[in-house]
XYZ file of C-alpha atoms in Angstrom:
398
model
C -65.061 -111.846 47.752
C -64.734 -114.904 45.679
C -61.366 -116.321 44.599
C -62.134 -115.354 40.940
C -62.546 -111.612 41.812
C -59.466 -111.525 43.922
C -57.476 -113.137 41.006
C -58.695 -110.334 38.783
C -57.876 -107.595 41.197
C -54.384 -108.973 41.459
C -53.910 -109.085 37.789
C -55.077 -105.488 37.710
C -52.609 -104.472 40.246
C -49.812 -106.257 38.553
C -50.529 -104.533 35.359
C -50.681 -101.179 36.948
C -47.288 -101.842 38.495
C -45.808 -102.827 35.190
C -47.275 -99.630 33.574
C -45.822 -97.563 36.273
C -42.455 -99.207 35.963
C -42.537 -98.671 32.279
C -43.294 -94.980 32.742
C -40.350 -94.538 35.191
C -38.089 -96.488 32.923
C -38.810 -94.064 30.009
C -38.551 -91.089 32.268
C -35.097 -92.288 33.457
C -34.063 -92.733 29.957
C -35.018 -89.182 29.086
C -33.192 -88.003 32.159
C -30.107 -90.083 31.053
C -30.227 -88.744 27.613
C -30.498 -84.909 28.908
C -27.533 -85.506 31.193
C -25.400 -86.834 28.406
C -26.492 -84.042 26.207
C -25.529 -81.593 29.014
C -22.169 -83.359 29.738
C -21.536 -83.150 25.832
C -22.425 -79.481 25.613
C -20.144 -78.648 28.535
C -17.445 -80.767 27.016
C -17.828 -79.096 23.859
C -17.743 -75.630 25.428
C -14.495 -76.619 27.386
C -12.980 -77.946 24.144
C -13.866 -74.927 22.163
C -12.518 -72.509 24.498
C -9.446 -74.464 25.392
C -8.497 -76.178 22.001
C -10.265 -74.488 19.264
C -9.337 -70.841 20.298
C -6.456 -69.656 18.299
C -3.066 -70.382 20.023
C -0.299 -67.709 19.503
C 2.544 -68.777 17.238
C 5.938 -67.089 17.774
C 7.467 -68.294 14.594
C 6.908 -65.753 11.929
C 7.979 -68.131 9.251
C 5.274 -70.827 10.227
C 3.859 -72.340 7.092
C 6.506 -70.761 4.861
C 9.453 -72.421 2.833
C 12.832 -70.813 3.213
C 12.459 -68.996 -0.009
C 9.293 -67.265 1.439
C 6.714 -69.328 -0.621
C 3.720 -70.748 1.171
C 4.124 -74.478 1.922
C 2.162 -77.220 0.259
C 0.036 -75.107 -2.214
C 0.420 -74.329 -5.906
C -0.626 -70.728 -5.646
C -2.085 -70.327 -9.118
C -4.735 -72.715 -7.991
C -5.542 -70.129 -5.383
C -5.349 -66.916 -7.197
C -6.658 -65.717 -10.558
C -4.239 -63.080 -11.804
C -5.112 -59.667 -13.464
C -3.315 -58.287 -16.369
C -0.749 -56.582 -14.196
C 1.405 -55.732 -17.056
C -1.266 -53.567 -18.664
C -1.372 -50.810 -15.746
C -1.324 -47.295 -16.674
C -1.457 -44.063 -14.640
C -1.546 -40.330 -15.278
C 1.474 -38.683 -13.599
C -0.457 -35.658 -12.442
C -2.961 -37.854 -10.700
C -0.210 -39.025 -8.293
C 2.363 -36.282 -8.222
C 2.176 -34.141 -5.010
C 0.882 -30.641 -5.463
C 3.077 -27.566 -5.037
C 1.595 -26.841 -1.568
C 2.535 -30.345 -0.395
C 6.097 -29.707 -1.458
C 6.182 -26.204 0.158
C 5.004 -27.834 3.313
C 7.712 -30.305 3.266
C 10.238 -27.699 2.771
C 8.911 -25.434 5.480
C 9.216 -28.263 7.862
C 12.906 -28.745 6.888
C 13.468 -24.864 7.280
C 11.759 -25.021 10.831
C 14.082 -27.717 11.902
C 17.179 -25.596 10.980
C 16.010 -22.300 12.530
C 18.473 -20.471 14.642
C 17.960 -18.191 17.692
C 19.019 -14.758 17.198
C 19.270 -11.894 19.789
C 19.808 -9.244 17.205
C 17.650 -6.146 17.960
C 14.943 -4.864 15.569
C 13.662 -8.114 14.094
C 9.827 -7.826 13.550
C 7.736 -10.501 15.282
C 5.006 -12.217 13.175
C 2.292 -14.707 13.879
C 3.743 -18.251 14.545
C 7.316 -16.931 15.163
C 9.044 -18.685 17.979
C 10.355 -16.111 20.366
C 11.858 -15.790 23.828
C 10.431 -13.114 26.061
C 10.420 -11.844 29.765
C 7.198 -10.547 31.385
C 5.979 -9.172 34.613
C 2.322 -9.058 35.305
C 0.772 -6.571 37.571
C -2.757 -5.884 38.899
C -3.440 -2.365 40.321
C 0.321 -1.991 40.217
C 1.058 -5.071 42.373
C 2.826 -8.246 40.778
C 0.647 -11.204 41.353
C 1.763 -14.801 41.682
C 2.329 -16.681 38.585
C 2.262 -13.617 36.427
C 6.013 -13.433 35.787
C 8.591 -15.351 33.779
C 11.500 -17.088 35.306
C 15.088 -15.771 34.867
C 16.031 -16.404 31.321
C 12.503 -15.767 29.984
C 10.303 -18.341 28.286
C 9.972 -19.358 24.741
C 6.557 -19.385 23.030
C 5.063 -19.766 19.524
C 3.064 -16.617 19.041
C -0.497 -17.489 18.297
C -0.206 -20.957 19.851
C 1.011 -20.380 23.352
C -2.562 -20.329 24.766
C -2.244 -17.207 26.771
C -5.251 -15.189 27.614
C -7.242 -13.124 24.851
C -5.336 -10.421 23.289
C -1.937 -11.064 24.897
C -0.205 -12.711 21.911
C -1.967 -10.578 19.392
C -0.212 -7.605 21.079
C 3.081 -9.142 20.444
C 2.803 -9.112 16.650
C 4.650 -6.268 14.928
C 6.937 -5.658 17.848
C 10.750 -5.955 17.487
C 13.303 -7.912 19.289
C 15.138 -5.965 21.999
C 12.396 -3.802 22.718
C 10.322 -3.427 25.963
C 6.826 -2.355 26.309
C 3.528 -2.810 28.204
C 0.328 -4.472 27.216
C -3.114 -4.492 28.667
C -5.341 -7.424 29.047
C -8.438 -8.547 31.115
C -8.499 -11.935 32.756
C -11.690 -13.979 31.827
C -14.441 -14.108 34.565
C -14.064 -17.820 34.668
C -10.288 -17.885 34.887
C -9.016 -20.811 36.869
C -7.238 -18.516 39.301
C -9.780 -16.761 41.156
C -7.649 -13.983 42.576
C -7.156 -12.638 39.038
C -10.420 -13.656 37.422
C -12.355 -10.868 35.679
C -9.554 -8.413 36.504
C -7.584 -5.990 34.326
C -3.649 -6.583 34.316
C -0.747 -4.955 32.854
C 2.187 -6.979 31.652
C 5.766 -5.350 31.070
C 7.302 -7.230 28.463
C 10.814 -7.598 27.070
C 11.374 -9.325 23.686
C 14.778 -11.100 24.096
C 15.153 -12.942 20.815
C 13.630 -14.711 18.013
C 14.263 -18.064 16.068
C 15.052 -17.050 12.531
C 13.999 -19.477 9.825
C 16.571 -19.700 7.050
C 15.829 -18.983 3.381
C 15.334 -21.946 1.070
C 18.010 -21.438 -1.638
C 20.995 -23.081 -3.349
C 23.321 -22.378 -0.486
C 21.011 -23.929 2.137
C 20.508 -27.107 -0.091
C 24.172 -27.587 -0.609
C 24.841 -27.228 3.186
C 22.060 -29.508 4.404
C 20.538 -31.497 1.457
C 23.484 -32.208 -0.833
C 22.848 -35.976 -0.439
C 19.669 -35.269 -2.462
C 20.368 -32.242 -4.728
C 22.750 -29.289 -5.071
C 20.072 -26.538 -6.016
C 16.794 -25.472 -4.690
C 15.108 -26.148 -7.989
C 16.697 -29.710 -8.017
C 15.513 -30.324 -4.472
C 11.935 -29.496 -5.329
C 12.153 -31.801 -8.288
C 13.546 -34.629 -5.987
C 10.614 -34.108 -3.554
C 8.033 -34.253 -6.450
C 9.634 -37.494 -7.766
C 9.772 -39.067 -4.191
C 6.159 -38.168 -3.697
C 5.040 -39.458 -6.998
C 7.042 -42.726 -6.295
C 5.459 -42.990 -2.858
C 2.002 -42.711 -4.269
C 2.716 -44.965 -7.290
C 3.799 -47.675 -4.768
C 0.421 -47.444 -2.917
C -1.407 -47.459 -6.441
C 0.075 -50.570 -7.766
C -0.514 -52.457 -4.517
C -4.132 -51.256 -4.443
C -4.557 -52.149 -8.211
C -3.469 -55.815 -7.752
C -5.474 -56.224 -4.548
C -8.680 -55.106 -6.228
C -8.006 -56.708 -9.821
C -6.617 -60.142 -8.980
C -9.030 -62.605 -7.405
C -8.474 -64.885 -4.545
C -10.260 -68.378 -5.425
C -9.792 -70.011 -2.253
C -7.766 -69.811 0.989
C -5.273 -72.328 2.266
C -6.795 -73.050 5.712
C -3.513 -74.291 7.310
C -1.702 -71.015 6.282
C -4.654 -68.861 7.252
C -4.582 -70.495 10.845
C -0.821 -70.008 10.897
C -1.144 -66.325 10.293
C -4.073 -66.121 12.862
C -1.778 -67.475 15.397
C 1.195 -65.164 14.441
C -1.250 -62.154 14.703
C -2.506 -63.195 18.071
C 1.030 -63.700 19.351
C 1.685 -60.180 18.400
C -1.421 -58.981 20.104
C -0.523 -60.855 23.396
C 3.145 -59.372 23.246
C 1.511 -55.933 23.021
C -0.916 -56.794 25.893
C 1.926 -58.025 28.080
C 4.115 -55.096 27.085
C 1.303 -52.508 27.961
C 0.594 -54.183 31.247
C 4.333 -54.171 32.111
C 4.845 -50.530 31.151
C 1.728 -49.373 33.278
C 2.854 -51.424 36.136
C 6.324 -50.047 36.117
C 5.267 -46.378 35.912
C 1.813 -46.317 37.617
C 2.078 -49.493 39.932
C -0.910 -51.183 38.305
C -1.850 -52.956 35.034
C -3.997 -51.338 32.485
C -5.571 -54.621 31.452
C -6.948 -57.185 33.885
C -7.000 -59.937 31.165
C -6.302 -60.496 27.599
C -10.018 -60.472 27.032
C -10.363 -57.005 28.263
C -7.281 -55.967 26.016
C -8.994 -57.128 22.869
C -12.322 -55.716 23.769
C -10.655 -52.310 24.399
C -8.258 -52.370 21.349
C -9.829 -54.465 18.560
C -13.504 -53.249 18.723
C -14.849 -56.810 19.597
C -17.260 -57.687 22.460
C -15.873 -61.015 23.372
C -12.891 -63.507 22.603
C -15.081 -65.147 20.210
C -15.629 -62.117 18.279
C -11.816 -61.732 18.510
C -11.508 -65.020 16.822
C -13.660 -63.817 13.813
C -11.383 -60.636 13.798
C -8.322 -62.722 13.651
C -9.564 -64.746 10.705
C -10.704 -61.741 8.794
C -7.240 -60.131 9.338
C -5.388 -63.342 8.391
C -7.433 -63.814 5.191
C -6.674 -60.220 4.181
C -2.936 -60.815 4.758
C -3.033 -64.192 3.011
C -4.858 -62.814 -0.078
C -2.151 -60.259 -0.424
C 0.653 -62.667 0.081
C -0.668 -65.197 -2.391
C -1.180 -62.463 -5.067
C 2.336 -61.287 -4.614
C 3.728 -64.894 -4.806
C 1.541 -65.516 -7.867
C 2.899 -62.454 -9.653
C 6.533 -63.248 -8.521
C 6.323 -66.659 -9.990
C 4.393 -65.620 -13.221
C 6.905 -62.882 -13.981
C 9.844 -65.061 -13.228
C 11.370 -62.727 -10.659
C 14.188 -63.406 -8.166
C 15.090 -61.905 -4.724
C 18.285 -59.846 -4.780
C 20.589 -58.552 -2.009
C 18.952 -55.029 -2.612
C 15.624 -56.397 -1.687
C 16.908 -58.233 1.338
C 18.836 -55.051 2.333
C 15.487 -53.097 1.964
C 13.679 -55.361 4.222
C 16.320 -55.330 6.997
C 16.807 -51.731 6.893
C 13.002 -51.385 7.425
C 13.420 -53.404 10.634
C 16.423 -51.236 11.719
C 19.070 -53.826 10.748
C 21.446 -54.736 7.779
C 22.831 -57.615 5.947
C 25.650 -57.744 8.600
C 22.994 -58.938 11.175
C 21.277 -61.307 8.604
C 21.749 -64.411 10.803
C 20.262 -62.615 13.951
C 17.278 -61.523 11.998
C 16.812 -65.094 10.676
C 16.972 -66.469 14.154
C 14.408 -63.802 15.271
C 12.110 -64.119 12.355
C 12.981 -67.207 10.375
C 14.327 -67.171 6.918
C 10.975 -67.647 5.167
C 9.445 -64.688 6.657
C 12.335 -62.326 5.601
C 12.284 -63.713 2.028
C 8.580 -63.337 1.864
C 9.048 -59.692 2.557
C 11.885 -59.489 -0.040
C 9.559 -61.203 -2.536
C 7.155 -58.321 -1.966
C 9.831 -55.763 -2.622
C 10.849 -57.638 -5.686
C 7.087 -57.418 -7.114
C 6.471 -53.934 -6.191
C 9.685 -52.838 -7.841
C 8.758 -54.771 -10.983
C 5.256 -53.282 -11.218
C 6.482 -49.797 -10.523
C 9.136 -50.086 -13.098
C 6.743 -51.526 -15.826
C 3.672 -49.425 -15.300
C 2.877 -47.073 -18.156
C 3.064 -43.515 -16.825
C 1.330 -40.827 -18.929
C 2.686 -37.236 -18.567
């Protein structure tokens, strides 16, 4: 081989080596970029889960001034107010029906019923009675078929006894003794008596007597509200109307006033406060279950939010938190905007109402401020002032 050919082959080899090195270098660059991207992705994931997930905030007044207003915003720039002074409603649309009032009175009377052993009182469906019974099959008493000494109390028609047992009590009188015949179902839980005929010897010991709703009853038990039966019915009607009216005005302003934008910082504060409440409930539930059952109900906070909030992951829980926070912030901004626009002030009556709703009073105001912060308490009182104003100024058509 001539020296010229050898030189040519050498150059070809060097060129091939340079080409191979270039390809390797490019490949290494791609690998390096891929590694950097992977590291960045992992770093982002770690950052997102450890930094960006909402942190619980225990200060209920976070983001609020002491007067209850949201810090660092001009609320009228965030809310377009409706004509809240133009509200009107038909009284009959909100007043409770006669049946609702009757049900409330019936519940009150049930709470004041008294046990009577006077003979001759007729048993009716849904009466609460005390009775003794001894059950026999083929003349022999069977296990579990008799009442203990002193009898047992049942609500006739709701005790869950076998078919035709309770029905045969209706129309009987207190102080009487009688027999009833029944047949146990074929699938009865006690196989020894399933499908068999039985005779129960019964004695009606007494009955709980529901008092009559009249002026005397109202004077004895309800004199803080009225002195006659008719006046108490009127009181219940007015209270029912006021309760429905309160809900109406809140729904009206929520649907009629428009949120233009959300203050992100305060939304995040409310998200943190909401999460703090959820974490507290999660820990409380676990402590209670562990105390009584020896094991926790939730293995992690993630399990808790999936089970209780209707979400599939903690990331979905974040979206849930934001949605709940935006709803709360929308309401609070609307309340604040009306409060400022109408020139309202918080009074001691408003503060008393807030504290009473939390089981406290003005006497313990300092303790409540230490627990919730002054801003949170005044924000709630601000809402009381606004709702009171709207209810007092709405046009009611009768």
